Short mmCIF file of C-alpha atoms in Angstrom, two decimals:
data_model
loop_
_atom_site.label_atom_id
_atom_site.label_comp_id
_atom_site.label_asym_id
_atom_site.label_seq_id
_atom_site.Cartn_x
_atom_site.Cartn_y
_atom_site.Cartn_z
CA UNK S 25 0.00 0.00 0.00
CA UNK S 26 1.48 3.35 -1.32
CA UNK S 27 -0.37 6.83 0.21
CA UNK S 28 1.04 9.43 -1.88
CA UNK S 29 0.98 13.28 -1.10
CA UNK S 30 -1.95 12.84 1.04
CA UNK S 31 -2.78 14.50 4.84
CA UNK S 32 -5.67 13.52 7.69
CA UNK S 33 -5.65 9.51 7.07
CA UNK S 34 -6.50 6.94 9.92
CA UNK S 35 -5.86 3.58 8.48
CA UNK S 36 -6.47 0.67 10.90
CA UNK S 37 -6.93 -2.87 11.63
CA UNK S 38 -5.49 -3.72 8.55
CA UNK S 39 -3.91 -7.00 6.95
CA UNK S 40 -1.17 -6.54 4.39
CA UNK S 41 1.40 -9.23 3.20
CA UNK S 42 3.21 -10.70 0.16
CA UNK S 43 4.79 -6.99 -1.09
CA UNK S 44 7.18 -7.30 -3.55
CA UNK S 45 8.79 -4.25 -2.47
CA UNK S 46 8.18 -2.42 1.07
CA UNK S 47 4.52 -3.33 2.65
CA UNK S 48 3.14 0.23 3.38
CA UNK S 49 4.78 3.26 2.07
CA UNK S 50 3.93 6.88 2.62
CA UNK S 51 5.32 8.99 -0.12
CA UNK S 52 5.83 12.09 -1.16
CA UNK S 53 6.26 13.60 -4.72
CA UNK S 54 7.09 17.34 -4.87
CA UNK S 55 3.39 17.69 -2.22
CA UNK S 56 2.44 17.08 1.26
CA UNK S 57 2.53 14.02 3.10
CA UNK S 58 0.76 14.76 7.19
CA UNK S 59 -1.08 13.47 9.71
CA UNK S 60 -1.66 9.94 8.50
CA UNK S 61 -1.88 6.99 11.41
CA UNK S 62 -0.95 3.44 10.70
CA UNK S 63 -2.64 1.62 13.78
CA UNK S 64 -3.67 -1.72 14.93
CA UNK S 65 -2.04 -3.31 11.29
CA UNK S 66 -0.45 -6.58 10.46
CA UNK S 67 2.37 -6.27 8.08
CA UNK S 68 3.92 -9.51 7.40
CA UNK S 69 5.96 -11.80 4.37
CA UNK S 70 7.06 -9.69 1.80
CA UNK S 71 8.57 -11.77 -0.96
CA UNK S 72 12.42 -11.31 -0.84
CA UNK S 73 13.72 -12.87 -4.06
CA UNK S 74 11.02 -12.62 -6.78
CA UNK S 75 10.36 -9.59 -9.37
CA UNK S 76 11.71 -6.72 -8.12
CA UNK S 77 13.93 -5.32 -10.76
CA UNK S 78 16.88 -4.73 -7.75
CA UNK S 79 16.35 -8.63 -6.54
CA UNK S 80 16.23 -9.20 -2.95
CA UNK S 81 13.45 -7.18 -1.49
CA UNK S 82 11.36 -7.97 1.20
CA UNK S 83 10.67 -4.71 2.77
CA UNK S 84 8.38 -3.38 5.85
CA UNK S 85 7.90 -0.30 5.73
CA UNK S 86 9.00 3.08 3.88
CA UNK S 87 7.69 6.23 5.70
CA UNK S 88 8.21 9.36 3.61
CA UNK S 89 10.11 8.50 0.87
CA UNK S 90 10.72 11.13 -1.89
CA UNK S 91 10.60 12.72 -4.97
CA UNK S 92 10.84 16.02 -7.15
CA UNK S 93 11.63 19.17 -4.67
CA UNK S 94 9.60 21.34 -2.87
CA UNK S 95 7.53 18.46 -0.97
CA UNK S 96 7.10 18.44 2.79
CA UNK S 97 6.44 14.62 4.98
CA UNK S 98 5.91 14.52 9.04
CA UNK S 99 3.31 13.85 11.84
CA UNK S 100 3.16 10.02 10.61
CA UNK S 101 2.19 7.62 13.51
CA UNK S 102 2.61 3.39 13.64
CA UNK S 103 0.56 2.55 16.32
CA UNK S 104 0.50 -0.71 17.92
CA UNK S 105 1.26 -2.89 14.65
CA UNK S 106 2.43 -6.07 13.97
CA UNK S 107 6.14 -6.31 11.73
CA UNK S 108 6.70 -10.31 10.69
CA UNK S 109 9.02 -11.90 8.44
CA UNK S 110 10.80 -8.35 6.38
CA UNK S 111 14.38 -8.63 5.43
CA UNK S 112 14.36 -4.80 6.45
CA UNK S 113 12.87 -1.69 6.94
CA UNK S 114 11.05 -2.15 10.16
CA UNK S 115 10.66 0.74 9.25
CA UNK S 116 12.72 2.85 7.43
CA UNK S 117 12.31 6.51 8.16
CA UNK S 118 13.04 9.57 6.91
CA UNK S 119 11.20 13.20 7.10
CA UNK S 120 11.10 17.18 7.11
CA UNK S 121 10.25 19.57 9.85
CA UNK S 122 6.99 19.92 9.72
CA UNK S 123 6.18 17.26 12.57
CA UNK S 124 7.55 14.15 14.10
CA UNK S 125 7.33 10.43 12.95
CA UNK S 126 6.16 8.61 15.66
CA UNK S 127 7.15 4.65 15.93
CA UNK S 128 5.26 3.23 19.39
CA UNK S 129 4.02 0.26 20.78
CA UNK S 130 4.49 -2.03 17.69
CA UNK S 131 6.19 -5.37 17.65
CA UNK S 132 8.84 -6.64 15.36
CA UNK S 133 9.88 -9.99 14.53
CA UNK S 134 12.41 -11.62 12.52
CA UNK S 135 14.12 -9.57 10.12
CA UNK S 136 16.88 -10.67 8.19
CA UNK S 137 19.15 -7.38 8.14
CA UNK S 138 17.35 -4.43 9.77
CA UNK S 139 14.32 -3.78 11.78
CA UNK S 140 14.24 0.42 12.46
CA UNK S 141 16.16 2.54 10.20
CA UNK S 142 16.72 6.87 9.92
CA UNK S 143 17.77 9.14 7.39
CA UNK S 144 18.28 12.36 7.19
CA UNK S 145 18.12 12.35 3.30
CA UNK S 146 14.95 14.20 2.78
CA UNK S 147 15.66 16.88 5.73
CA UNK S 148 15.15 17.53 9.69
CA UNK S 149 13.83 14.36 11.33
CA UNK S 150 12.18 14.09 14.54
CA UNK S 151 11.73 10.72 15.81
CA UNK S 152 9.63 9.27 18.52
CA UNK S 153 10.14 5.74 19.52
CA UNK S 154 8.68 4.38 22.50
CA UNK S 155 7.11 1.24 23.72
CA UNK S 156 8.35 -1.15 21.31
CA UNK S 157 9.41 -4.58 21.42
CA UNK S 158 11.86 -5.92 18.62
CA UNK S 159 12.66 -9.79 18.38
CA UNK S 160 15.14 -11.66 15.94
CA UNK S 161 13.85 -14.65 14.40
CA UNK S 162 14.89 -18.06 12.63
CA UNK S 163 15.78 -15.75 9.55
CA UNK S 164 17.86 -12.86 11.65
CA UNK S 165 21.53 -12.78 10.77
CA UNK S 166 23.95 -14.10 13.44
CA UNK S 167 25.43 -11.22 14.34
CA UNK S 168 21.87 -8.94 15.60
CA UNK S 169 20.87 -5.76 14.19
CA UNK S 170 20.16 -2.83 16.55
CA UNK S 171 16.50 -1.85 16.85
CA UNK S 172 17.17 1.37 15.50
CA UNK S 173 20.11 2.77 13.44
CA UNK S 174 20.71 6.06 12.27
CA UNK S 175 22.31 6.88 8.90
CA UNK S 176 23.60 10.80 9.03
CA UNK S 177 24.55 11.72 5.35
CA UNK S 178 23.85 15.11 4.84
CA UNK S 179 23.74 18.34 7.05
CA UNK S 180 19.87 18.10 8.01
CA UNK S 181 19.25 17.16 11.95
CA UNK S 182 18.22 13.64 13.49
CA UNK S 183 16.71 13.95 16.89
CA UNK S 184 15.00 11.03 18.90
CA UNK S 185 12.90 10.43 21.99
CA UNK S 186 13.22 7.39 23.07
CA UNK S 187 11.67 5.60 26.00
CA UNK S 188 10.21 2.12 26.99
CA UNK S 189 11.45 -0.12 24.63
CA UNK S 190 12.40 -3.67 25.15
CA UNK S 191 14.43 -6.04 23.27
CA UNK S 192 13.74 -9.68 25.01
CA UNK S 193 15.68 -12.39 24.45
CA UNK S 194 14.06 -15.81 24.36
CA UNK S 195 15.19 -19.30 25.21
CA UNK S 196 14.80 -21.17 22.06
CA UNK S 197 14.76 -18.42 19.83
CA UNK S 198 17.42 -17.50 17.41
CA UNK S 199 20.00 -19.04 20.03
CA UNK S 200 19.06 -16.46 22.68
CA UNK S 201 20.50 -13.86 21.26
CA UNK S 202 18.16 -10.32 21.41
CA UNK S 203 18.87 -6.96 19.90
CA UNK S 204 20.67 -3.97 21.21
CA UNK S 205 17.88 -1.00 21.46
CA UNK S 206 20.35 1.71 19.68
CA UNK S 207 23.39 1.94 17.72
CA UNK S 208 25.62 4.17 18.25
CA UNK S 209 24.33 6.66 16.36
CA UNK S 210 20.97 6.76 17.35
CA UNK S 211 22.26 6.91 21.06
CA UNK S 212 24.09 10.24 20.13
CA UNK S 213 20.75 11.20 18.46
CA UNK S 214 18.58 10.85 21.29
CA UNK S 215 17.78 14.15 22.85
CA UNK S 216 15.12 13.13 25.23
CA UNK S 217 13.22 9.97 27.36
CA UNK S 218 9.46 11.62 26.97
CA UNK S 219 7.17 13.83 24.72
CA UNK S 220 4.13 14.85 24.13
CA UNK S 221 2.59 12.22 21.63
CA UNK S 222 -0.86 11.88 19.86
CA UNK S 223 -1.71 8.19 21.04
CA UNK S 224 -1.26 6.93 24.86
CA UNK S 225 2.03 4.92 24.92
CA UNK S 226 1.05 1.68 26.83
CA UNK S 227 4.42 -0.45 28.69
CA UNK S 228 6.24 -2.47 26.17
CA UNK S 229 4.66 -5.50 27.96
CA UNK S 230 0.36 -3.62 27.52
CA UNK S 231 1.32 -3.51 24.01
CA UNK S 232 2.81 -7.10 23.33
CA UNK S 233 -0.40 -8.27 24.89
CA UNK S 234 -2.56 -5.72 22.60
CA UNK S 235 -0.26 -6.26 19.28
CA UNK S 236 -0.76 -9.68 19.28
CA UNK S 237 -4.76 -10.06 19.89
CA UNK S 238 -5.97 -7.21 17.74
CA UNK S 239 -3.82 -6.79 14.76
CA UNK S 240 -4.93 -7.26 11.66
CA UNK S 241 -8.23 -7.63 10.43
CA UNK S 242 -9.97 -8.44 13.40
CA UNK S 243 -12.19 -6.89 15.97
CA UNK S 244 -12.94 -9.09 19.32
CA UNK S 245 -15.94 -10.52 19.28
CA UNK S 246 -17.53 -9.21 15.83
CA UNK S 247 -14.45 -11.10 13.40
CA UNK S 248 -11.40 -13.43 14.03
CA UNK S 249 -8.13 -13.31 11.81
CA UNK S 250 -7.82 -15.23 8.68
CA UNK S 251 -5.69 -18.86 8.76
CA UNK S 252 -2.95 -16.35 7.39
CA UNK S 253 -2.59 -13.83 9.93
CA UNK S 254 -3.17 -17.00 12.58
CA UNK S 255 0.28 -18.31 11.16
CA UNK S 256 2.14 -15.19 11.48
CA UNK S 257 1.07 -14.37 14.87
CA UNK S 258 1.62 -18.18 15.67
CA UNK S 259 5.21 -17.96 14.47
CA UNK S 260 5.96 -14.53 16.67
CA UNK S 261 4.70 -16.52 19.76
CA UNK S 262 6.24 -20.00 18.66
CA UNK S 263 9.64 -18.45 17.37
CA UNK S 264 9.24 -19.99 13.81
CA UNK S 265 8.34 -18.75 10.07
CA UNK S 266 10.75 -16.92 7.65
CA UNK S 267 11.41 -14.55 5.40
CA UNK S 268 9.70 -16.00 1.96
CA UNK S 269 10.18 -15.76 -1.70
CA UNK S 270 7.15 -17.37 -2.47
CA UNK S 271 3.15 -17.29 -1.64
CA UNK S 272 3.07 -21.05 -1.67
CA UNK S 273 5.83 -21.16 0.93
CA UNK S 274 2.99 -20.17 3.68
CA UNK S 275 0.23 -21.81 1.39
CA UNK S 276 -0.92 -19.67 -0.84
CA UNK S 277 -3.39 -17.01 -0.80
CA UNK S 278 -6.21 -17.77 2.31
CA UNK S 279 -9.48 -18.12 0.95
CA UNK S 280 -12.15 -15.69 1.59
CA UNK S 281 -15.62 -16.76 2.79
CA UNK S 282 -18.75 -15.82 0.79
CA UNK S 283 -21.01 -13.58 2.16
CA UNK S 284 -24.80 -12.55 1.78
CA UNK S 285 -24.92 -8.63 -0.14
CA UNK S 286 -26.19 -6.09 1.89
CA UNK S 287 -29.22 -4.17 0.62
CA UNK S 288 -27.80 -0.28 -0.18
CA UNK S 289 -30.88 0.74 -2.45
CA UNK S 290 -29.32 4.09 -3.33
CA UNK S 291 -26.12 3.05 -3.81
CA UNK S 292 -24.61 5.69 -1.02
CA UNK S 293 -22.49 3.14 0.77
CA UNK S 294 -24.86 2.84 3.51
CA UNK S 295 -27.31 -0.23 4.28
CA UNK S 296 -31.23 -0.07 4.42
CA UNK S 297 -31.81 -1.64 7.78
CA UNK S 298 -29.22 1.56 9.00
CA UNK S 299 -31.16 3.79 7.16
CA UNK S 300 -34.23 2.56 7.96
CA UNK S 301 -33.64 3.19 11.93
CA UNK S 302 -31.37 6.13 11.99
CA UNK S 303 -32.78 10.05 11.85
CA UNK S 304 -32.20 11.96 8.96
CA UNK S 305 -31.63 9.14 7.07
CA UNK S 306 -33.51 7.11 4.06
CA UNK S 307 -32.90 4.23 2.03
CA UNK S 308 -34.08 6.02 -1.39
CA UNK S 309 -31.93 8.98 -0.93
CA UNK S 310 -28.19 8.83 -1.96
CA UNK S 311 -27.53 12.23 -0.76
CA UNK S 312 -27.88 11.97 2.82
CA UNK S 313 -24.56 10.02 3.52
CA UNK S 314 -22.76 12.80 4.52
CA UNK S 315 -25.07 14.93 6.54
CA UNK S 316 -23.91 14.84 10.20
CA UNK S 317 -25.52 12.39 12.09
CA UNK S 318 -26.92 13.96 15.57
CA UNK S 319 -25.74 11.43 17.90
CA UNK S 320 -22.09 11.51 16.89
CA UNK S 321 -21.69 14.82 15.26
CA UNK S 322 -19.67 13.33 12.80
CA UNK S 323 -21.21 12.42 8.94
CA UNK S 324 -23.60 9.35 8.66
CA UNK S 325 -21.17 7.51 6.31
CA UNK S 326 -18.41 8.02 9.10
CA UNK S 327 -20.61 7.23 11.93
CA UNK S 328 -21.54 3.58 9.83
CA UNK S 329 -18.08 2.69 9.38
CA UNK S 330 -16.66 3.83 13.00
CA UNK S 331 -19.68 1.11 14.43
CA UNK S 332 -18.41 -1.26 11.78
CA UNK S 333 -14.86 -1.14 12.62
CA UNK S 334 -15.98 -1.41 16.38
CA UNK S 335 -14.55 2.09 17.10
CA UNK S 336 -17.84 3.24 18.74
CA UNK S 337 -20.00 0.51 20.29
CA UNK S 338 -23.47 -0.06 18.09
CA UNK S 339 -25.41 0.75 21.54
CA UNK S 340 -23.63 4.14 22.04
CA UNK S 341 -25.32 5.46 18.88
CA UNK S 342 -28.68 3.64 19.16
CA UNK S 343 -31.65 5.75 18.66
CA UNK S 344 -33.87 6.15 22.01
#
């Protein structure tokens, strides 16, 4: 998934895997990349050797990545996501002034090369990195990479907080051996241990726990994860899995249920039975999506999808 020169995105609860080149990228080309939240995601197995023109390639994630001049990239979040089975960029970061990149409470397990990566290629970065737990693998390379390195090639400035993260090392798992939060580097980038940040940053250990129930696509009680997403988050708890070239390797593509269509008569994204109950609202009109729904305050269409998603409970917006 590429966003490209795009501001004011929540994407959550996600399932991504099989990239043949970085999993989620945020990009910017001579525009505006801002406020865009990665949360509650499972990233994993990106195919390393298959068709990308450059050959080995399995790739996390590449947040504000760059072309033309001009362009501007910053207040990115990953919240509380799941990295599995990416020869690197867990993630790779760069950015420009405008705001900081925030990296907290996600887990990542078993790169090959890298997990967290800055540059200062595309200007000023400000880094947060907090709460995060970051675990080699069967596919790690013997000698461990640092959670987070820093790469300093031009004049622009690096600065990190960092706070909270833990590195555990596991009996069984890739011989014991864990990762070293910082490298050098990024401990001479680190400027502070707190800041102000626009999620809650839950213990290393709250977010392991959290990670590992509700990434992906999955909501508690409403819909489990696929057999997929079961594997990966099997092989994080089991210490197995590795860093593919192939779909068949984790067999194939999982196969997705069929389900009954739900009557939209007016084609406006929203269902009849909603309409039917909800103010304002009517199952003939395709213009009323968007009018602001008076329970929430927010539009009708955002309102459906926030109770669909589980973000608001169904009985916190019922109609008395």
């Amino acid at each position: 998934m590429t966003i490209e020169d795009s501001e004011r995105l929540y994407l959550g609860n996600l399932s991504m895997a099989f990239a043949t080149d970085e999993t989620f990228n945020i990009h910017v080309s001579g525009g505006r990349s801002a406020d865009i939240t990665l949360a509650d995601s499972l990233l994993a197995l990106s195919l390393d050797r298959t068709n990308h023109p450059d050959g080995r390639h399995s790739k996390g994630a590449l947040i504000c990545s760059t072309e033309g001049t001009g362009f501007e990239c910053g207040r990115i979040s990953l919240l509380r996501n799941l990295f599995a089975h990416h020869r690197d960029r867990n993630p790779d970061v760069k950015a420009t002034s405008i705001g900081p990149v925030e990296v907290i409470n996600n887990v990542f397990y078993n790169p090959i090369s890298q997990f967290g990566e800055v540059y200062d290629l595309a200007g000023d970065v400000s880094l947060i990195y907090a709460g995060n737990i970051v675990m080699p693998g069967p596919s790690t390379v013997r000698n461990v990479p640092e959670a987070l390195q820093v790469f300093d090639f031009t004049e622009a400035a690096i600065e990190i907080a960092a706070w909270g993260n833990i590195a555990p090392s596991r009996d069984r798992c890739a011989g014991g051996r864990s990762a070293l939060l910082l490298d050098p580097a990024a401990e001479a980038a680190v400027v502070a241990t707190s800041a102000d940040t626009m999620a809650t940053v839950l213990t290393a250990e709250e977010a392991y726990s959290h990670v590992m129930t509700r990434a992906g696509d999955a909501i508690p009680g409403r819909r489990v994860h696929d057999p997929l997403d079961q594997l990966v988050i099997d092989s994080v708890f089991a210490c197995t899995g590795e860093v593919i070239d192939e779909v068949d390797q984790v067999g194939g593509w999982p196969l997705i249920a069929e389900s009954a269509m739900i009557a939209d008569s007016d084609g406006d994204g929203l269902p009849d039975d909603w309409e039917d109950m909800r103010p304002g609202l009517a199952p003939d009109r395709a213009d009323d999506a968007w009018a602001l729904d008076p329970i929430t305050g927010l539009s009708h269409v955002e309102t459906w999808l926030a109770v669909l998603a589980g973000d608001i409970p169904e009985n916190a917006v019922a109609v008395q």
